[in-house]
PDB file of C-alpha atoms in Angstrom:
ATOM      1  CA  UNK A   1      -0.070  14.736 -28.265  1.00  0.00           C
ATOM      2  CA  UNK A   2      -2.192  15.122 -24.972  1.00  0.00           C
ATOM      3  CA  UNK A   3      -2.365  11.251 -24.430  1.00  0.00           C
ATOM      4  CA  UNK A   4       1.128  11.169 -24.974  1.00  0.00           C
ATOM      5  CA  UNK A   5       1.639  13.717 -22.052  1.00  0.00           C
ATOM      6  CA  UNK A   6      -1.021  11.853 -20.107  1.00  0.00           C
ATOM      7  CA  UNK A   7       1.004   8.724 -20.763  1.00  0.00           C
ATOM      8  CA  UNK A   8       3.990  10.166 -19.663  1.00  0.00           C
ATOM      9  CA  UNK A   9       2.973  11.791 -16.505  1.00  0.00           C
ATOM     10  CA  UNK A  10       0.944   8.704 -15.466  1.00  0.00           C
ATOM     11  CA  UNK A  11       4.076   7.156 -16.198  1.00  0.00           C
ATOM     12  CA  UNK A  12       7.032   9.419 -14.375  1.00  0.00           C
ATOM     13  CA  UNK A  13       4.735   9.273 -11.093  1.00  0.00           C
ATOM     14  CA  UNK A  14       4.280   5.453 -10.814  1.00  0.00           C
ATOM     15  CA  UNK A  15       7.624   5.209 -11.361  1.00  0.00           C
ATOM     16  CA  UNK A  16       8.708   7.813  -9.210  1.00  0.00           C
ATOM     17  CA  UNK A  17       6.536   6.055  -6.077  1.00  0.00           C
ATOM     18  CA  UNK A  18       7.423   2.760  -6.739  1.00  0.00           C
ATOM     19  CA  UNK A  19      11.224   3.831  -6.222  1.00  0.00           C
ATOM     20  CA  UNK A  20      10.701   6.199  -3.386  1.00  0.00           C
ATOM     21  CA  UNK A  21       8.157   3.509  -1.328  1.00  0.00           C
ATOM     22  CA  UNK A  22       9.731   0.053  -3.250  1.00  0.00           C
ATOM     23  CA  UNK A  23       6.215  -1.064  -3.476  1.00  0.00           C
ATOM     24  CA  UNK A  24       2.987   0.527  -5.161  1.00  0.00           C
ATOM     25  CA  UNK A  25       3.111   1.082  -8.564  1.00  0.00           C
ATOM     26  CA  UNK A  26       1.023  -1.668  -9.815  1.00  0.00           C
ATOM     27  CA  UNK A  27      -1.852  -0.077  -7.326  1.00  0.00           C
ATOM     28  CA  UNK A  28      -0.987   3.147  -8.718  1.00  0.00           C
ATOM     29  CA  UNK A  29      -1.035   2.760 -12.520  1.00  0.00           C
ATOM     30  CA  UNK A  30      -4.290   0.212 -12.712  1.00  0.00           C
ATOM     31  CA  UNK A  31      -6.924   2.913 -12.113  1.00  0.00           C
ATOM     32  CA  UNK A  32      -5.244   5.085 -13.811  1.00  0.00           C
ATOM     33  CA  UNK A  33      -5.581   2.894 -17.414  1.00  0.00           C
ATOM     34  CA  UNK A  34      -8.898   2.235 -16.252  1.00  0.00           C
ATOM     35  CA  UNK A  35     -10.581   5.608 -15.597  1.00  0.00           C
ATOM     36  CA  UNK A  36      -8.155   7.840 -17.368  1.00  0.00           C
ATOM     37  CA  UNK A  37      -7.291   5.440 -20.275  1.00  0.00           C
ATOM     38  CA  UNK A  38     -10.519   3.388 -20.540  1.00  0.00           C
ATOM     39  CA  UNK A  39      -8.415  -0.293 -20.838  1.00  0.00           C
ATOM     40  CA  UNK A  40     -10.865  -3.361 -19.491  1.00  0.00           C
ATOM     41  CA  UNK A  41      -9.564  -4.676 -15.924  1.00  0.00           C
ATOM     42  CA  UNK A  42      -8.053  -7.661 -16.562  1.00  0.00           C
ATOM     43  CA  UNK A  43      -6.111  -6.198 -19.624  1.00  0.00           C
ATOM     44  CA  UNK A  44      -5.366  -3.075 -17.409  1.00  0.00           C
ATOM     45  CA  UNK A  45      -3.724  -5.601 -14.398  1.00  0.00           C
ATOM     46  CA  UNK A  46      -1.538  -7.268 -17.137  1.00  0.00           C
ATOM     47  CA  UNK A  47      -0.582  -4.291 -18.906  1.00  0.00           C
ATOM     48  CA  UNK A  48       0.446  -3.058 -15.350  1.00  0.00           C
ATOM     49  CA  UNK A  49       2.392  -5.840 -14.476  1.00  0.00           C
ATOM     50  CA  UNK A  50       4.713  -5.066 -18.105  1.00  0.00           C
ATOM     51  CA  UNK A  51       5.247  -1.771 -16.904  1.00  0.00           C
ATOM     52  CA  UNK A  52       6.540  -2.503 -13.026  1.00  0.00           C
ATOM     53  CA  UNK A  53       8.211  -5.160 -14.004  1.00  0.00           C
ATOM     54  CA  UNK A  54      10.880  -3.141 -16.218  1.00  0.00           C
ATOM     55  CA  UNK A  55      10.542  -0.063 -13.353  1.00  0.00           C
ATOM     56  CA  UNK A  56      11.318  -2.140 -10.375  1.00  0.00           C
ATOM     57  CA  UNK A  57      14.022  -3.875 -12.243  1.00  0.00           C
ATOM     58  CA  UNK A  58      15.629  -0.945 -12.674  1.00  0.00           C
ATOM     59  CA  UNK A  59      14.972   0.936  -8.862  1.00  0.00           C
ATOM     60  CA  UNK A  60      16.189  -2.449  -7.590  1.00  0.00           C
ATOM     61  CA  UNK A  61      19.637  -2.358  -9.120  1.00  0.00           C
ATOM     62  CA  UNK A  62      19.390   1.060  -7.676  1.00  0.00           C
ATOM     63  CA  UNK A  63      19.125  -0.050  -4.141  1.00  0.00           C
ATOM     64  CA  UNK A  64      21.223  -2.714  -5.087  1.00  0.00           C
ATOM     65  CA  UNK A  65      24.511  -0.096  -6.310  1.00  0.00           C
ATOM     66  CA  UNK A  66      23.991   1.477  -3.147  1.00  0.00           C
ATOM     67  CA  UNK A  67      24.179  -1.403  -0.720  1.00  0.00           C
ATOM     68  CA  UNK A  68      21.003  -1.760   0.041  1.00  0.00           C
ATOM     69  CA  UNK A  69      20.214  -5.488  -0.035  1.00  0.00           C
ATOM     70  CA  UNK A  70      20.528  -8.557   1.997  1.00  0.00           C
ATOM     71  CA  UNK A  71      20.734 -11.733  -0.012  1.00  0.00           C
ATOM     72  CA  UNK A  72      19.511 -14.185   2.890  1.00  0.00           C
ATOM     73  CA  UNK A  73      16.503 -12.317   3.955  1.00  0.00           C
ATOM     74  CA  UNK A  74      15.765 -11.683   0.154  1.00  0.00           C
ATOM     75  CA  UNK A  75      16.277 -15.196  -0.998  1.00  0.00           C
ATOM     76  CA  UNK A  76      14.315 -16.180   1.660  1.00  0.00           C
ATOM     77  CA  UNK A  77      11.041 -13.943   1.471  1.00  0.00           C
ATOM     78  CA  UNK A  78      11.365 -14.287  -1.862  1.00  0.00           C
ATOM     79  CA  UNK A  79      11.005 -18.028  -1.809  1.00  0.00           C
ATOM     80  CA  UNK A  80       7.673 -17.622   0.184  1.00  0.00           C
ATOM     81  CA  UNK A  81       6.258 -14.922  -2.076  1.00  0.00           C
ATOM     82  CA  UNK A  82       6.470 -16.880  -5.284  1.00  0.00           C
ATOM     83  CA  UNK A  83       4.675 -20.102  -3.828  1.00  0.00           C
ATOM     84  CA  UNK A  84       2.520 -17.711  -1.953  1.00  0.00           C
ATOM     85  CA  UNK A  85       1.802 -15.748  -5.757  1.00  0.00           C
ATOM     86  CA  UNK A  86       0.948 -18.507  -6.935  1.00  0.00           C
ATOM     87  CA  UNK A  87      -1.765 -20.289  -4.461  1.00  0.00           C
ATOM     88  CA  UNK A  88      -3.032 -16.410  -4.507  1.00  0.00           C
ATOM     89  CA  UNK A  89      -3.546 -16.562  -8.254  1.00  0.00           C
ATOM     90  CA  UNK A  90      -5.335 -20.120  -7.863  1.00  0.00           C
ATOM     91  CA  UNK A  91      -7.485 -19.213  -5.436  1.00  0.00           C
ATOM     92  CA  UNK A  92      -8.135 -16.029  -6.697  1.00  0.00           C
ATOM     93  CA  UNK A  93     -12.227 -16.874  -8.147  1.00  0.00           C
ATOM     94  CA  UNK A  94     -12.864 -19.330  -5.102  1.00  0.00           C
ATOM     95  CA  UNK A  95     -12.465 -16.318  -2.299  1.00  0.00           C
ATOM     96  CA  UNK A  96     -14.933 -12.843  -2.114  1.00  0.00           C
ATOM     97  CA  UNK A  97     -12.434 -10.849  -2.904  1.00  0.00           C
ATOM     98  CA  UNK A  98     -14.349  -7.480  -2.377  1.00  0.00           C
ATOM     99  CA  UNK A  99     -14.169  -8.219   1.000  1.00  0.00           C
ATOM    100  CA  UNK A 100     -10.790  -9.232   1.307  1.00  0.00           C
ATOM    101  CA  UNK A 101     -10.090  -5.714  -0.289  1.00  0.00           C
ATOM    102  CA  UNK A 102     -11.694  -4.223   2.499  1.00  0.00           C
ATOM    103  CA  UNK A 103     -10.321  -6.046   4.946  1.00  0.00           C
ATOM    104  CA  UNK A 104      -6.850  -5.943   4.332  1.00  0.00           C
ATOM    105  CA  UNK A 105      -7.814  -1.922   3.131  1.00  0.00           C
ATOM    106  CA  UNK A 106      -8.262  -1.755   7.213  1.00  0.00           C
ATOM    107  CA  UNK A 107      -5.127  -4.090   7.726  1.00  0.00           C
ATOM    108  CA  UNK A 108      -2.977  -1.317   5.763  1.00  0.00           C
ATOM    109  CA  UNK A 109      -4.461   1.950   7.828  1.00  0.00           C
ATOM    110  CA  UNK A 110      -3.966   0.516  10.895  1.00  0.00           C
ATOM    111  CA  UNK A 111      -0.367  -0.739   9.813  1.00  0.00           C
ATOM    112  CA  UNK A 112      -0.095   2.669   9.045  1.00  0.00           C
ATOM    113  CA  UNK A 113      -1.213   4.221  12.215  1.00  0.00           C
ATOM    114  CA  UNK A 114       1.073   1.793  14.074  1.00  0.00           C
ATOM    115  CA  UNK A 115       4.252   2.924  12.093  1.00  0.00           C
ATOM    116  CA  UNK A 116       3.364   6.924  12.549  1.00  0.00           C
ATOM    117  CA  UNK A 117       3.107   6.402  16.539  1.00  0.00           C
ATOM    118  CA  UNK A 118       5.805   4.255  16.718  1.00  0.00           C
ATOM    119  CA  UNK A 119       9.363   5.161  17.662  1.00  0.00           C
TER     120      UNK A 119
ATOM    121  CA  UNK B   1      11.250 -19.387   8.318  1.00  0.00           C
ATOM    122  CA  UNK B   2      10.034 -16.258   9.742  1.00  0.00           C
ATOM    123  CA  UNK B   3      10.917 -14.549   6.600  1.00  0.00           C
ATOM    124  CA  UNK B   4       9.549 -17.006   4.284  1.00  0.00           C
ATOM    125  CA  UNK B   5       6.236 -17.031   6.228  1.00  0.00           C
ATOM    126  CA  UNK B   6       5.790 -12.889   6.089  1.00  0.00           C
ATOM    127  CA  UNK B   7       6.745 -13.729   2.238  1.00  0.00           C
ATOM    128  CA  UNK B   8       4.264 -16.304   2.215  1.00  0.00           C
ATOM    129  CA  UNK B   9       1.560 -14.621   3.043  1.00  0.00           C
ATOM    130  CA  UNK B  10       1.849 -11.336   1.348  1.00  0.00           C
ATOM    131  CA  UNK B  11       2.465 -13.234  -1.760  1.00  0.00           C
ATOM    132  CA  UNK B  12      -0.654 -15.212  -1.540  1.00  0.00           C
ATOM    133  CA  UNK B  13      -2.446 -11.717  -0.835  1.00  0.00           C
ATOM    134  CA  UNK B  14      -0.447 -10.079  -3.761  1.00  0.00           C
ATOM    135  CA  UNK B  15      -1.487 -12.862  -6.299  1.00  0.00           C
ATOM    136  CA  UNK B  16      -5.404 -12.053  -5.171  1.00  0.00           C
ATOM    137  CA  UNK B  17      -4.739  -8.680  -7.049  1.00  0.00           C
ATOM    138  CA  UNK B  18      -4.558  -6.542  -3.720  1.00  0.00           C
ATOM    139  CA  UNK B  19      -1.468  -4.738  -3.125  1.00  0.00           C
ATOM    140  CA  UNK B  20       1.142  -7.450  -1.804  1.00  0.00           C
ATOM    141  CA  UNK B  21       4.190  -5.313  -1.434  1.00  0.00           C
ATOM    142  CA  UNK B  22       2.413  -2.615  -0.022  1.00  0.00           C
ATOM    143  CA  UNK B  23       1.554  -5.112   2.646  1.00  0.00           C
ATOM    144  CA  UNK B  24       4.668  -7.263   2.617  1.00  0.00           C
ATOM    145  CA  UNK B  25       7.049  -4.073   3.457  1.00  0.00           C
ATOM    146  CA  UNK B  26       5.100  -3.241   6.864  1.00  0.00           C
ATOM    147  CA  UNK B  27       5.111  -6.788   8.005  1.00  0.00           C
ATOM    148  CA  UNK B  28       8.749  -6.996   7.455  1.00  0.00           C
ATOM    149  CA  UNK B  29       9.284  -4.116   9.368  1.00  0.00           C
ATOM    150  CA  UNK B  30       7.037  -4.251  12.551  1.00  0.00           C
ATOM    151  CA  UNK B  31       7.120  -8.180  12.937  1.00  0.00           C
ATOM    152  CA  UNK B  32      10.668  -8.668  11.150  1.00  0.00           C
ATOM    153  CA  UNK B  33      12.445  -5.418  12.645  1.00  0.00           C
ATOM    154  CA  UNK B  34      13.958  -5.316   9.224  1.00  0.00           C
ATOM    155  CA  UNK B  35      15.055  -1.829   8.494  1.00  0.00           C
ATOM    156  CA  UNK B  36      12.644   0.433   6.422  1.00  0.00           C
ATOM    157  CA  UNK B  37      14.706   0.688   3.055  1.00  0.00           C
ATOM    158  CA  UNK B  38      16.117  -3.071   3.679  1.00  0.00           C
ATOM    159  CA  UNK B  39      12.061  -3.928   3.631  1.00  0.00           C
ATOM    160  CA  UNK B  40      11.593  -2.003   0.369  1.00  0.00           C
ATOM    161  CA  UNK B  41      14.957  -3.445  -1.407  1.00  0.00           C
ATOM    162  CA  UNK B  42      13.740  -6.787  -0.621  1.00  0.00           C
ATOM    163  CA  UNK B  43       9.751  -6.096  -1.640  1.00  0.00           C
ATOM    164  CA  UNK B  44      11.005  -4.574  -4.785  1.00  0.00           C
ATOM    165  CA  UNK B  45      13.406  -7.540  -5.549  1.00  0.00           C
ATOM    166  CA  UNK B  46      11.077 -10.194  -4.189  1.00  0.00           C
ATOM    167  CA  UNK B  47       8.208  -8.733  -6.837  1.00  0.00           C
ATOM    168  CA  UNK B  48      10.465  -9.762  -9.935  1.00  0.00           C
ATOM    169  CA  UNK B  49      10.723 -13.697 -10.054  1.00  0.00           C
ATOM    170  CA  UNK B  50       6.560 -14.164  -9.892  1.00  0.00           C
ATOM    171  CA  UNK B  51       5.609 -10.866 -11.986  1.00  0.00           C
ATOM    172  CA  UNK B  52       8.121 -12.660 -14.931  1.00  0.00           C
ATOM    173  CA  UNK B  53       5.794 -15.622 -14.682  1.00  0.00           C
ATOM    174  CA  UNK B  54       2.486 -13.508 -14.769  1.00  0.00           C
ATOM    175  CA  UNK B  55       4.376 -11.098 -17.528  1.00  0.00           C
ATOM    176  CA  UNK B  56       4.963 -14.357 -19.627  1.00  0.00           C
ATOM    177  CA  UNK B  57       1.530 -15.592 -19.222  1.00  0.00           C
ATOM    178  CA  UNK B  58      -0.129 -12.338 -19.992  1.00  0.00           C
ATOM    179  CA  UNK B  59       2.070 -11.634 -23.219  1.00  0.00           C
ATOM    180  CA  UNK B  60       0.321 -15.137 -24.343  1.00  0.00           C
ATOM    181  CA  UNK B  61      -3.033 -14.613 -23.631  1.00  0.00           C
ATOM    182  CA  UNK B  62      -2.925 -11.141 -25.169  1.00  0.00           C
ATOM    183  CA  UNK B  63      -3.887  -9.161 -21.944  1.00  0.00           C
ATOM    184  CA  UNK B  64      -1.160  -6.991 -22.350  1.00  0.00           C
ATOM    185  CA  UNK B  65      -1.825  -3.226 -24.384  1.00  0.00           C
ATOM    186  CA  UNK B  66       1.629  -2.895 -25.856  1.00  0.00           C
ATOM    187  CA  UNK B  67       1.187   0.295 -27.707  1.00  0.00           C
ATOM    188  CA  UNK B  68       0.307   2.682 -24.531  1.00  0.00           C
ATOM    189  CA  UNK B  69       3.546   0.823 -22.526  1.00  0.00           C
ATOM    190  CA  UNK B  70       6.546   2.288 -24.232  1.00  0.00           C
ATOM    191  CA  UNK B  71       5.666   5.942 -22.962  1.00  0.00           C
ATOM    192  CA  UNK B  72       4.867   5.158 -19.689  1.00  0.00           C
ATOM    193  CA  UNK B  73       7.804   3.246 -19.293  1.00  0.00           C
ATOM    194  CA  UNK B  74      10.469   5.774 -20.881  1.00  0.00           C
ATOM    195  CA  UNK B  75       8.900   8.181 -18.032  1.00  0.00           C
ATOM    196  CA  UNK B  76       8.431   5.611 -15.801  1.00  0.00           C
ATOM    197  CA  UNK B  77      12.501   4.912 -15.792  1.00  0.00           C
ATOM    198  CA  UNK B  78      12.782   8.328 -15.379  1.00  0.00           C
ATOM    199  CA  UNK B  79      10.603   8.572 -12.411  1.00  0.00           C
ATOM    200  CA  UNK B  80      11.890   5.548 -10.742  1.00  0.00           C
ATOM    201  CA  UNK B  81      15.541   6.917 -10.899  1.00  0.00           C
ATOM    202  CA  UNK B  82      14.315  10.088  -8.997  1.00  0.00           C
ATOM    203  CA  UNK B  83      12.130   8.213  -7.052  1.00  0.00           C
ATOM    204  CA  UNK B  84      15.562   5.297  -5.954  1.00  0.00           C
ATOM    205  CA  UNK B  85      17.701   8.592  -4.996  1.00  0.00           C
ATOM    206  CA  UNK B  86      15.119   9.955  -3.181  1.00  0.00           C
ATOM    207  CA  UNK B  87      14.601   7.296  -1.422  1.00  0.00           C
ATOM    208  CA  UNK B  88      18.247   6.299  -0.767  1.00  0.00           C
ATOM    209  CA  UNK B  89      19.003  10.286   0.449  1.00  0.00           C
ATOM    210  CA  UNK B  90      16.307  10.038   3.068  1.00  0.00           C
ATOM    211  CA  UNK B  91      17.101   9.136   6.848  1.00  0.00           C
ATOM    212  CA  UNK B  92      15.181   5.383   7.867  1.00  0.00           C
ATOM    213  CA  UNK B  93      12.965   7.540  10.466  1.00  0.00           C
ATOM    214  CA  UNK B  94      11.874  10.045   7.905  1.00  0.00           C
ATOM    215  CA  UNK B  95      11.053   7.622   5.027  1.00  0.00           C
ATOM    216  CA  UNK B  96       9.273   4.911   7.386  1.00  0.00           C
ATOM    217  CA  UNK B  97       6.760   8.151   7.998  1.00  0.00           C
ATOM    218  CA  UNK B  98       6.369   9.168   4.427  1.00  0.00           C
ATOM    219  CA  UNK B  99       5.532   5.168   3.715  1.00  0.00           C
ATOM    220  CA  UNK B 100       2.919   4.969   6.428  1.00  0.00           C
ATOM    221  CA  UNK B 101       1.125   7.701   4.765  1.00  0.00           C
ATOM    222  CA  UNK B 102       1.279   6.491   1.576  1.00  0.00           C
ATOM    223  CA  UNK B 103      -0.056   3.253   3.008  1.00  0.00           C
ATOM    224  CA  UNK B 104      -2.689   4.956   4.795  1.00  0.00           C
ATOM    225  CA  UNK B 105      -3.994   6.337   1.384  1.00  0.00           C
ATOM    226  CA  UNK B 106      -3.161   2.736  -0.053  1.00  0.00           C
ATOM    227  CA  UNK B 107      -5.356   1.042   2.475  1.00  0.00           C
ATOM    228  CA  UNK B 108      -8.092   4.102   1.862  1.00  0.00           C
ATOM    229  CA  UNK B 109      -7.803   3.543  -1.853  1.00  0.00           C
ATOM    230  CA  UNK B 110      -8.172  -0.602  -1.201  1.00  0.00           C
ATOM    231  CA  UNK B 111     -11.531   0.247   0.554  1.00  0.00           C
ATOM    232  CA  UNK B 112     -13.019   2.179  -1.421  1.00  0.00           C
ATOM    233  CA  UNK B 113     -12.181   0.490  -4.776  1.00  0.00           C
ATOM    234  CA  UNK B 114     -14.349  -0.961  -7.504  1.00  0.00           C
ATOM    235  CA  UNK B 115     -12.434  -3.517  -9.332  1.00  0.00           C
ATOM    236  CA  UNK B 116     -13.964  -6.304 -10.472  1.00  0.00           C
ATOM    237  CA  UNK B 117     -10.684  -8.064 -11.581  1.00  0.00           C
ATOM    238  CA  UNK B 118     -11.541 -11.057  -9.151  1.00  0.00           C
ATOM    239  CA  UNK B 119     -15.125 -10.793  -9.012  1.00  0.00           C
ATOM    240  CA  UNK B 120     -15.422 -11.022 -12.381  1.00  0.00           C
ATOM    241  CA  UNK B 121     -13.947 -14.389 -12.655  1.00  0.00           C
ATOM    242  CA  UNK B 122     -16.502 -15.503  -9.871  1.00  0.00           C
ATOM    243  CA  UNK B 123     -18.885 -14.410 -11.898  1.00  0.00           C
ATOM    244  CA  UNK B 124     -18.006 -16.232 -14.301  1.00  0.00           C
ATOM    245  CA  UNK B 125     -17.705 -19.679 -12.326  1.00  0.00           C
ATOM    246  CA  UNK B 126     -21.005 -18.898 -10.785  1.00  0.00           C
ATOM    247  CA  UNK B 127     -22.173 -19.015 -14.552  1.00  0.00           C
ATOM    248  CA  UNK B 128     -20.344 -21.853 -15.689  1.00  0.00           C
ATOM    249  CA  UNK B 129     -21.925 -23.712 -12.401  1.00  0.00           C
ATOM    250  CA  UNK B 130     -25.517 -22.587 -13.316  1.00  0.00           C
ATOM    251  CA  UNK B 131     -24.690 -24.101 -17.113  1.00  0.00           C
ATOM    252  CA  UNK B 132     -23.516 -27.154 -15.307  1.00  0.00           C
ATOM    253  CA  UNK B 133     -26.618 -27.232 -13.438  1.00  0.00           C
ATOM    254  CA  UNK B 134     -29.006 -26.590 -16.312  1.00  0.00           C
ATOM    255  CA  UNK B 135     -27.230 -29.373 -18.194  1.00  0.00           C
ATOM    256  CA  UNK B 136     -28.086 -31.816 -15.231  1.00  0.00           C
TER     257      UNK B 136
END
């Protein structure tokens, strides 16, 4: 009964971030298997992605209901994403990755700075 | 092509394992000057086409723990519809402010983690490459 309440709060708040923010919840809900729930990495990253999937499906068609979507600009980041995904993937064992982490980990706070002292 | 390049990119970074649409929604904004919840519609849209192909891959190798996901999910849906309205209810300004701290804890959290997800696979190379050399 507790792991099913663990389950479900991990759950509600992934879910509930990657609607408010439309981005996150794969970040969100890997440590949490991993430290909370004790699944390997690589199982934990996959398990992740069958849980997003079905939440941003359905916070998409949420945005979607209430206008908020642009085919065009969609369609066409979209386009880049996938063939970008997938030389990510490929590369993914050839590059140090724990320093890319870092790296863009300093990308995203000073992205974040920018945004809070912008207009 | 501006577009596709920002989607580019953040894809490339995404399929390394470090949070692409956390990245992908900034870019949009600052270098795109696409509107904050336009940026997140089109992250959370642009996410499904490539995480089908990993989902169908993973389901085949096994990698996925299907008896912890129906739980998290049930909540999950609950939490996303909350999360949507929120969202949708909140003024641009507001909810570009509420992002940039939640990416400011992202980028924290990116620095400070210990996955091994891709190290582990060089790891692995390095060890096939020292077989390869042992064999020689």
């Amino acid at each position: 009964m507790k792991r099913h309440l663990k389950l479900m709060i991990i759950g509600f708040m992934t879910g509930l971030l990657n609607g408010l923010f439309g981005a996150g919840g794969g970040t969100i809900i890997v440590p949490f298997m991993v430290f909370l729930l004790g699944i390997e990495d690589h199982k934990a990253h996959a398990t992740a992605i069958s849980i997003i999937l079905p939440l941003t499906i359905f916070s998409s068609i949420i945005y979607i209901k209430s206008g908020i979507f642009d085919l065009p600009i969609t369609l066409n980041v979209t386009l880049g994403s996938v063939i970008g995904g997938l030389l990510g993937a490929s590369i993914l064992n050839k590059v140090p990755i724990k320093y890319l982490r870092k790296i863009f980990g300093i990308i995203m706070i000073a992205a974040s700075i920018r945004i809070l002292f912008s207009k | 092509m501006k577009l596709f390049i920002i989607g580019f990119l953040s894809g490339i970074i995404g399929g390394m394992g470090i949070g692409g649409g956390t990245i992908l929604i900034p870019c949009l904004t600052i270098f795109a000057n696409i509107e904050q919840h336009m940026a997140q519609s089109v992250n959370l849209l642009s996410f499904v086409p490539t995480a089908t192909i990993a989902l169908l891959y993973h389901l085949k190798q096994k990698n996925v723990v299907l008896n912890i996901i129906l739980n998290i999910i049930l909540s999950g849906l609950i939490g996303s519809l909350i999360g949507s309205y929120i969202s949708i209810y909140i003024n641009s300004y507001m909810l570009k402010r509420l992002f940039a701290v939640f990416l400011f804890i992202m980028g924290i959290y990116e620095i400070i983690s210990k996955q091994k997800i891709g190290e582990k696979q060089n790891e692995k190379t390095q060890n096939k490459k020292k077989i390869v050399k042992n064999l020689k």
